[in-house]
Amino acid sequence: MPQRVGRPSWVVDDGDVENLPDDVRHHCDDGPASVAAVRELASGDLDETRHETAVDALADLIVNGAGPAARESAVIALAEIDQDKATTALYRMFDRHGGHGSAGRLLAYFTGEDESPTEELIASLPGIGNFLGALTSAALGERGAAAVPAVHAALRAFPFPSRHGADHWFRDESTKYRLMYALGRAGAAAAPATPTLLAVLEDEEIYRDTRHQAKVTLQAIGLPETADTIAAEIRRRADLAVHDEDDGFSLLLDVLLGMPPSALAASREVGPALEAVRRRFGDGIRTYEEDGELREYTVFGIRLHRREDHRADQEVSSPRMGEATVSSAIFWKSPVPGSSADR
């Protein structure tokens, strides 16, 4: 666990303080040197002018530092100066470097509790601030498959659809977000939560950031089976005899678009699903009247490319079924170039 950054009675002189942010930045690739620079920076008195420079230097080290020890020391230092900036940097650090146990070590440092039971961490999520919320959810994710059943059960316990007017609505949305972030950090081990995540994704009463996290978590699970589940639902809706204009295709296609290429390549459902969408929408062009003028708009744009297996001993290439990749999947309502709306 990182050692607590102290604040000794002495204060470094102005020249040293002025140079310390640069020292922090210059040692991003040198773990021990960056730790030393961070501790010296954190122990000095910072006036208003140097505060922002120090914050930027520490945030940069948190995201770009070469080793966990340096990054964790920078988190501790930045949290003492600006906890909001430290929270943002934490999310960026986890996205870039993964866990390496950093979340668990930092959580133990700030709470003074080592290896709290999973159920206790989950129970704490509704009542803690953003900084500890980020650490707690990431620490749960670091526990992987062992924590998934309890995290999933906590997410599933919320009513769907959500009750927008209910008391503590925003607190509940934050809790859902943190639970899904934990599932996303667990990766493929969170696959059993896929149906619940899809329910969150399509709940129109849920806060937009919460729905977005459902999308990110599904993509983080990233299994061919996940792509199969989403694609099969897209195909089912495309084949319905009666339906609205897009019937949620935009959300599901957006998730599918962001799945790992390996999952799309191995999925048996992606190709048939996209062909079903094509059958339903045709060229995707629709018209509407506005101010007495007929306008056109694009319902969706989607291209399906089949990867080809190029063999060194053959001059021809053969399509490999089931290896469809999505290059675009967008629903929007905007004039088509060259349409009446552009003239």
CSV table of C-alpha atoms in Angstrom, one decimal:
chain,number,residue,atom,x,y,z
A,1,MET,CA,0.0,0.0,0.0
A,2,PRO,CA,1.4,3.5,-0.8
A,3,GLN,CA,2.8,5.3,2.1
A,4,ARG,CA,0.8,8.3,3.3
A,5,VAL,CA,2.1,11.6,2.0
A,6,GLY,CA,3.0,13.6,5.0
A,7,ARG,CA,3.2,17.4,5.5
A,8,PRO,CA,6.4,18.2,7.5
A,9,SER,CA,6.8,21.5,9.2
A,10,TRP,CA,9.5,22.6,6.8
A,11,VAL,CA,8.6,24.3,3.5
A,12,VAL,CA,10.7,24.0,0.4
A,13,ASP,CA,11.8,27.4,-1.0
A,14,ASP,CA,10.1,29.2,-3.8
A,15,GLY,CA,12.6,28.1,-6.5
A,16,ASP,CA,12.2,24.4,-5.6
A,17,VAL,CA,8.4,24.6,-5.5
A,18,GLU,CA,8.4,26.2,-8.9
A,19,ASN,CA,10.5,23.5,-10.5
A,20,LEU,CA,8.7,20.5,-8.8
A,21,PRO,CA,5.8,20.2,-11.3
A,22,ASP,CA,8.3,19.9,-14.1
A,23,ASP,CA,10.2,17.3,-12.1
A,24,VAL,CA,7.0,15.3,-11.7
A,25,ARG,CA,6.4,15.4,-15.4
A,26,HIS,CA,9.9,14.6,-16.4
A,27,HIS,CA,10.0,11.4,-14.3
A,28,CYS,CA,6.9,9.8,-15.6
A,29,ASP,CA,9.0,6.9,-16.9
A,30,ASP,CA,11.1,6.6,-13.8
A,31,GLY,CA,9.1,5.1,-10.9
A,32,PRO,CA,11.3,5.9,-7.9
A,33,ALA,CA,12.2,9.4,-9.1
A,34,SER,CA,8.5,10.3,-9.8
A,35,VAL,CA,7.5,9.1,-6.4
A,36,ALA,CA,10.1,11.2,-4.8
A,37,ALA,CA,9.1,14.3,-6.8
A,38,VAL,CA,5.4,13.8,-6.0
A,39,ARG,CA,6.2,13.5,-2.2
A,40,GLU,CA,8.3,16.7,-2.3
A,41,LEU,CA,5.6,18.5,-4.3
A,42,ALA,CA,2.8,17.4,-1.9
A,43,SER,CA,4.8,18.5,1.1
A,44,GLY,CA,5.3,22.0,-0.1
A,45,ASP,CA,3.1,25.0,0.3
A,46,LEU,CA,1.4,25.9,-3.0
A,47,ASP,CA,0.2,29.4,-3.7
A,48,GLU,CA,-2.8,30.0,-6.0
A,49,THR,CA,-0.6,30.5,-9.0
A,50,ARG,CA,1.3,27.2,-8.6
A,51,HIS,CA,-1.8,25.2,-7.5
A,52,GLU,CA,-3.1,24.7,-11.1
A,53,THR,CA,0.3,23.7,-12.4
A,54,ALA,CA,0.8,21.2,-9.6
A,55,VAL,CA,-2.7,19.7,-10.2
A,56,ASP,CA,-2.0,19.3,-14.0
A,57,ALA,CA,1.4,17.7,-13.3
A,58,LEU,CA,0.0,15.2,-10.8
A,59,ALA,CA,-3.0,14.3,-13.1
A,60,ASP,CA,-0.6,13.8,-16.0
A,61,LEU,CA,1.5,11.4,-13.8
A,62,ILE,CA,-1.6,9.5,-12.7
A,63,VAL,CA,-2.6,8.8,-16.3
A,64,ASN,CA,0.8,8.4,-17.9
A,65,GLY,CA,3.1,7.2,-15.1
A,66,ALA,CA,5.1,4.1,-15.9
A,67,GLY,CA,4.6,2.2,-12.7
A,68,PRO,CA,1.7,1.7,-10.2
A,69,ALA,CA,3.7,3.1,-7.2
A,70,ALA,CA,4.2,6.4,-8.9
A,71,ARG,CA,0.6,6.6,-10.1
A,72,GLU,CA,-0.7,5.7,-6.7
A,73,SER,CA,1.5,8.3,-4.9
A,74,ALA,CA,0.2,10.9,-7.4
A,75,VAL,CA,-3.4,10.0,-6.6
A,76,ILE,CA,-2.8,10.4,-2.9
A,77,ALA,CA,-1.1,13.8,-3.5
A,78,LEU,CA,-3.7,15.1,-5.9
A,79,ALA,CA,-6.6,13.9,-3.7
A,80,GLU,CA,-5.3,16.2,-0.9
A,81,ILE,CA,-5.1,19.1,-3.3
A,82,ASP,CA,-8.2,18.6,-5.6
A,83,GLN,CA,-10.4,15.6,-5.1
A,84,ASP,CA,-12.6,16.2,-8.1
A,85,LYS,CA,-9.6,16.3,-10.4
A,86,ALA,CA,-8.2,13.2,-8.7
A,87,THR,CA,-11.5,11.4,-9.4
A,88,THR,CA,-11.4,12.2,-13.1
A,89,ALA,CA,-7.7,11.2,-13.3
A,90,LEU,CA,-8.6,7.9,-11.5
A,91,TYR,CA,-11.1,6.9,-14.2
A,92,ARG,CA,-8.5,7.7,-16.9
A,93,MET,CA,-5.9,5.7,-15.1
A,94,PHE,CA,-8.0,2.6,-14.8
A,95,ASP,CA,-9.1,2.8,-18.5
A,96,ARG,CA,-5.5,3.1,-19.6
A,97,HIS,CA,-3.6,0.8,-17.2
A,98,GLY,CA,-6.2,-1.6,-15.8
A,99,GLY,CA,-6.2,-2.4,-12.1
A,100,HIS,CA,-2.9,-3.9,-11.0
A,101,GLY,CA,-4.5,-3.9,-7.6
A,102,SER,CA,-4.2,-0.1,-7.4
A,103,ALA,CA,-7.9,0.5,-6.6
A,104,GLY,CA,-7.8,-1.9,-3.7
A,105,ARG,CA,-4.6,-0.5,-2.3
A,106,LEU,CA,-5.8,3.1,-2.6
A,107,LEU,CA,-9.1,2.3,-1.1
A,108,ALA,CA,-7.4,0.7,1.9
A,109,TYR,CA,-5.2,3.8,2.2
A,110,PHE,CA,-8.1,6.3,2.2
A,111,THR,CA,-10.5,4.2,4.4
A,112,GLY,CA,-8.0,2.5,6.7
A,113,GLU,CA,-9.8,-0.8,6.0
A,114,ASP,CA,-7.9,-3.7,4.4
A,115,GLU,CA,-9.9,-6.2,2.3
A,116,SER,CA,-13.4,-5.2,3.3
A,117,PRO,CA,-16.0,-7.9,2.4
A,118,THR,CA,-17.6,-7.5,-1.0
A,119,GLU,CA,-21.0,-7.1,0.5
A,120,GLU,CA,-19.8,-4.2,2.7
A,121,LEU,CA,-18.2,-2.4,-0.3
A,122,ILE,CA,-21.5,-2.8,-2.3
A,123,ALA,CA,-23.5,-1.5,0.7
A,124,SER,CA,-21.3,1.6,0.9
A,125,LEU,CA,-21.8,2.7,-2.7
A,126,PRO,CA,-25.0,4.8,-2.2
A,127,GLY,CA,-23.5,6.9,0.6
A,128,ILE,CA,-20.0,7.8,-0.5
A,129,GLY,CA,-18.7,10.6,-2.6
A,130,ASN,CA,-17.4,10.5,-6.2
A,131,PHE,CA,-13.8,9.9,-5.3
A,132,LEU,CA,-14.4,6.9,-3.0
A,133,GLY,CA,-17.2,5.8,-5.3
A,134,ALA,CA,-14.7,5.5,-8.1
A,135,LEU,CA,-12.2,3.6,-5.9
A,136,THR,CA,-14.8,1.3,-4.4
A,137,SER,CA,-16.4,0.3,-7.7
A,138,ALA,CA,-12.9,-0.3,-9.3
A,139,ALA,CA,-11.8,-2.3,-6.3
A,140,LEU,CA,-14.9,-4.5,-6.7
A,141,GLY,CA,-14.0,-4.9,-10.3
A,142,GLU,CA,-10.5,-6.0,-9.4
A,143,ARG,CA,-12.1,-8.9,-7.5
A,144,GLY,CA,-13.3,-10.3,-10.8
A,145,ALA,CA,-15.6,-13.3,-10.9
A,146,ALA,CA,-15.7,-13.6,-7.1
A,147,ALA,CA,-17.5,-10.3,-6.8
A,148,VAL,CA,-19.7,-10.5,-9.9
A,149,PRO,CA,-22.7,-12.4,-8.4
A,150,ALA,CA,-23.1,-10.0,-5.5
A,151,VAL,CA,-22.6,-6.9,-7.7
A,152,HIS,CA,-25.0,-8.2,-10.3
A,153,ALA,CA,-27.6,-9.0,-7.6
A,154,ALA,CA,-27.4,-5.5,-6.3
A,155,LEU,CA,-27.9,-4.0,-9.7
A,156,ARG,CA,-30.8,-6.4,-10.4
A,157,ALA,CA,-32.5,-5.4,-7.2
A,158,PHE,CA,-33.4,-2.0,-8.7
A,159,PRO,CA,-36.8,-1.7,-10.3
A,160,PHE,CA,-37.0,-1.7,-14.1
A,161,PRO,CA,-38.2,0.5,-15.5
A,162,SER,CA,-36.9,3.1,-13.1
A,163,ARG,CA,-39.2,5.4,-11.2
A,164,HIS,CA,-38.0,8.9,-12.2
A,165,GLY,CA,-40.0,10.7,-9.5
A,166,ALA,CA,-39.0,8.4,-6.7
A,167,ASP,CA,-37.0,9.6,-3.7
A,168,HIS,CA,-33.3,9.3,-4.0
A,169,TRP,CA,-33.6,8.9,-7.7
A,170,PHE,CA,-30.2,10.5,-8.5
A,171,ARG,CA,-28.5,8.6,-5.7
A,172,ASP,CA,-29.9,5.4,-7.1
A,173,GLU,CA,-28.6,6.3,-10.6
A,174,SER,CA,-25.1,6.9,-9.2
A,175,THR,CA,-25.2,3.6,-7.4
A,176,LYS,CA,-26.3,1.8,-10.6
A,177,TYR,CA,-23.5,3.5,-12.5
A,178,ARG,CA,-20.9,2.4,-9.9
A,179,LEU,CA,-22.2,-1.2,-9.9
A,180,MET,CA,-22.0,-1.4,-13.7
A,181,TYR,CA,-18.5,0.2,-13.6
A,182,ALA,CA,-17.5,-2.6,-11.3
A,183,LEU,CA,-18.9,-5.2,-13.7
A,184,GLY,CA,-17.1,-3.6,-16.6
A,185,ARG,CA,-13.8,-3.8,-14.7
A,186,ALA,CA,-14.5,-7.5,-14.2
A,187,GLY,CA,-14.7,-7.9,-17.9
A,188,ALA,CA,-15.8,-11.3,-19.4
A,189,ALA,CA,-16.5,-12.6,-15.9
A,190,ALA,CA,-19.6,-10.3,-15.9
A,191,ALA,CA,-21.3,-12.0,-18.8
A,192,PRO,CA,-24.2,-13.3,-16.6
A,193,ALA,CA,-25.2,-9.7,-16.1
A,194,THR,CA,-25.8,-9.2,-19.9
A,195,PRO,CA,-29.7,-9.3,-19.7
A,196,THR,CA,-29.8,-6.8,-16.8
A,197,LEU,CA,-27.4,-4.5,-18.6
A,198,LEU,CA,-29.7,-4.6,-21.7
A,199,ALA,CA,-32.6,-3.7,-19.5
A,200,VAL,CA,-30.7,-0.7,-18.1
A,201,LEU,CA,-29.7,0.4,-21.6
A,202,GLU,CA,-33.3,0.5,-22.8
A,203,ASP,CA,-34.9,2.1,-19.7
A,204,GLU,CA,-35.9,5.5,-20.8
A,205,GLU,CA,-36.4,6.7,-17.2
A,206,ILE,CA,-32.8,6.0,-16.4
A,207,TYR,CA,-30.3,8.9,-16.3
A,208,ARG,CA,-28.3,9.2,-19.6
A,209,ASP,CA,-24.9,8.6,-18.0
A,210,THR,CA,-26.2,5.4,-16.4
A,211,ARG,CA,-27.5,4.2,-19.7
A,212,HIS,CA,-24.2,5.1,-21.3
A,213,GLN,CA,-22.4,3.0,-18.7
A,214,ALA,CA,-24.6,0.0,-19.5
A,215,LYS,CA,-23.3,0.3,-23.1
A,216,VAL,CA,-19.7,0.6,-22.0
A,217,THR,CA,-20.0,-2.4,-19.6
A,218,LEU,CA,-21.5,-4.6,-22.3
A,219,GLN,CA,-18.6,-3.7,-24.6
A,220,ALA,CA,-16.1,-4.4,-21.8
A,221,ILE,CA,-17.6,-7.9,-21.3
A,222,GLY,CA,-16.7,-8.2,-25.0
A,223,LEU,CA,-17.5,-11.9,-25.6
A,224,PRO,CA,-18.8,-13.3,-28.9
A,225,GLU,CA,-21.8,-14.5,-26.8
A,226,THR,CA,-22.5,-10.9,-25.9
A,227,ALA,CA,-22.4,-9.9,-29.5
A,228,ASP,CA,-24.7,-12.9,-30.3
A,229,THR,CA,-27.2,-11.8,-27.7
A,230,ILE,CA,-27.4,-8.2,-28.9
A,231,ALA,CA,-27.4,-9.2,-32.6
A,232,ALA,CA,-30.2,-11.7,-32.1
A,233,GLU,CA,-32.3,-9.1,-30.4
A,234,ILE,CA,-31.7,-6.7,-33.3
A,235,ARG,CA,-32.7,-9.4,-35.8
A,236,ARG,CA,-35.8,-10.2,-33.8
A,237,ARG,CA,-37.0,-6.6,-33.9
A,238,ALA,CA,-36.1,-6.2,-37.5
A,239,ASP,CA,-38.4,-9.2,-38.3
A,240,LEU,CA,-41.4,-7.9,-36.4
A,241,ALA,CA,-44.4,-7.3,-38.6
A,242,VAL,CA,-45.5,-4.2,-36.7
A,243,HIS,CA,-43.0,-1.8,-35.2
A,244,ASP,CA,-42.0,1.9,-34.8
A,245,GLU,CA,-39.5,3.6,-36.9
A,246,ASP,CA,-36.3,2.5,-35.2
A,247,ASP,CA,-37.6,0.3,-32.2
A,248,GLY,CA,-34.4,0.9,-30.2
A,249,PHE,CA,-32.1,-0.2,-33.1
A,250,SER,CA,-29.9,2.9,-32.6
A,251,LEU,CA,-29.0,1.9,-29.0
A,252,LEU,CA,-28.4,-1.8,-29.8
A,253,LEU,CA,-26.5,-1.1,-33.0
A,254,ASP,CA,-24.4,1.5,-31.1
A,255,VAL,CA,-23.4,-1.2,-28.6
A,256,LEU,CA,-22.7,-3.7,-31.3
A,257,LEU,CA,-20.5,-1.2,-33.1
A,258,GLY,CA,-18.2,-0.8,-30.1
A,259,MET,CA,-17.8,-4.5,-29.4
A,260,PRO,CA,-14.2,-5.8,-29.8
A,261,PRO,CA,-13.4,-6.8,-33.4
A,262,SER,CA,-12.6,-10.3,-32.2
A,263,ALA,CA,-16.1,-10.7,-30.7
A,264,LEU,CA,-17.8,-9.5,-33.9
A,265,ALA,CA,-15.6,-11.8,-36.0
A,266,ALA,CA,-16.5,-14.8,-33.9
A,267,SER,CA,-20.2,-14.0,-33.7
A,268,ARG,CA,-22.6,-16.1,-35.7
A,269,GLU,CA,-25.5,-13.6,-35.3
A,270,VAL,CA,-24.0,-10.3,-36.4
A,271,GLY,CA,-24.2,-10.9,-40.1
A,272,PRO,CA,-27.8,-12.2,-40.2
A,273,ALA,CA,-28.9,-9.4,-37.9
A,274,LEU,CA,-27.5,-6.7,-40.1
A,275,GLU,CA,-29.0,-8.3,-43.2
A,276,ALA,CA,-32.4,-8.3,-41.4
A,277,VAL,CA,-31.9,-4.6,-40.7
A,278,ARG,CA,-31.2,-4.0,-44.3
A,279,ARG,CA,-34.3,-5.8,-45.4
A,280,ARG,CA,-36.4,-3.7,-43.1
A,281,PHE,CA,-35.0,-0.3,-43.9
A,282,GLY,CA,-33.9,-0.8,-47.5
A,283,ASP,CA,-31.8,2.2,-48.6
A,284,GLY,CA,-32.6,4.0,-45.3
A,285,ILE,CA,-34.0,7.1,-46.9
A,286,ARG,CA,-37.2,8.6,-45.5
A,287,THR,CA,-39.1,11.8,-46.4
A,288,TYR,CA,-41.0,14.3,-44.3
A,289,GLU,CA,-42.7,17.6,-45.0
A,290,GLU,CA,-41.6,20.8,-43.2
A,291,ASP,CA,-42.8,24.3,-44.0
A,292,GLY,CA,-44.4,23.0,-47.2
A,293,GLU,CA,-41.2,21.5,-48.4
A,294,LEU,CA,-40.4,17.8,-48.9
A,295,ARG,CA,-37.2,16.8,-47.1
A,296,GLU,CA,-35.2,13.6,-46.9
A,297,TYR,CA,-33.4,12.2,-44.0
A,298,THR,CA,-31.3,9.1,-43.3
A,299,VAL,CA,-32.7,6.6,-40.8
A,300,PHE,CA,-29.5,4.7,-40.6
A,301,GLY,CA,-26.2,4.2,-42.3
A,302,ILE,CA,-24.6,0.8,-41.9
A,303,ARG,CA,-22.1,-1.2,-43.9
A,304,LEU,CA,-21.3,-4.8,-43.5
A,305,HIS,CA,-17.8,-6.0,-44.5
A,306,ARG,CA,-16.9,-9.6,-44.6
A,307,ARG,CA,-13.3,-10.3,-43.8
A,308,GLU,CA,-11.6,-12.3,-46.4
A,309,ASP,CA,-9.1,-15.1,-45.8
A,310,HIS,CA,-6.2,-14.5,-48.0
A,311,ARG,CA,-4.1,-17.6,-48.5
A,312,ALA,CA,-0.5,-17.3,-49.5
A,313,ASP,CA,-0.8,-20.3,-51.8
A,314,GLN,CA,-4.0,-19.1,-53.5
A,315,GLU,CA,-4.6,-16.2,-55.7
A,316,VAL,CA,-8.3,-16.0,-54.7
A,317,SER,CA,-9.8,-15.1,-51.4
A,318,SER,CA,-12.9,-16.6,-49.9
A,319,PRO,CA,-15.4,-14.9,-47.5
A,320,ARG,CA,-15.4,-16.4,-44.1
A,321,MET,CA,-19.0,-16.6,-42.8
A,322,GLY,CA,-19.6,-15.3,-39.3
A,323,GLU,CA,-16.7,-12.8,-39.5
A,324,ALA,CA,-18.8,-9.7,-40.1
A,325,THR,CA,-17.6,-6.4,-38.7
A,326,VAL,CA,-19.6,-3.3,-38.3
A,327,SER,CA,-18.0,-0.1,-39.7
A,328,SER,CA,-20.9,2.2,-38.9
A,329,ALA,CA,-24.3,1.9,-37.2
A,330,ILE,CA,-26.0,5.3,-36.8
A,331,PHE,CA,-29.5,6.6,-36.6
A,332,TRP,CA,-30.0,10.3,-37.1
A,333,LYS,CA,-32.4,12.7,-38.6
A,334,SER,CA,-30.4,15.1,-40.8
A,335,PRO,CA,-30.8,16.2,-44.5
A,336,VAL,CA,-29.2,13.9,-47.0
A,337,PRO,CA,-26.5,15.7,-49.2
A,338,GLY,CA,-28.1,16.8,-52.4
A,339,SER,CA,-31.7,16.6,-51.0
A,340,SER,CA,-34.2,19.4,-51.1
A,341,ALA,CA,-33.0,20.5,-47.6
A,342,ASP,CA,-29.6,21.4,-49.1
A,343,ARG,CA,-31.0,23.5,-51.9
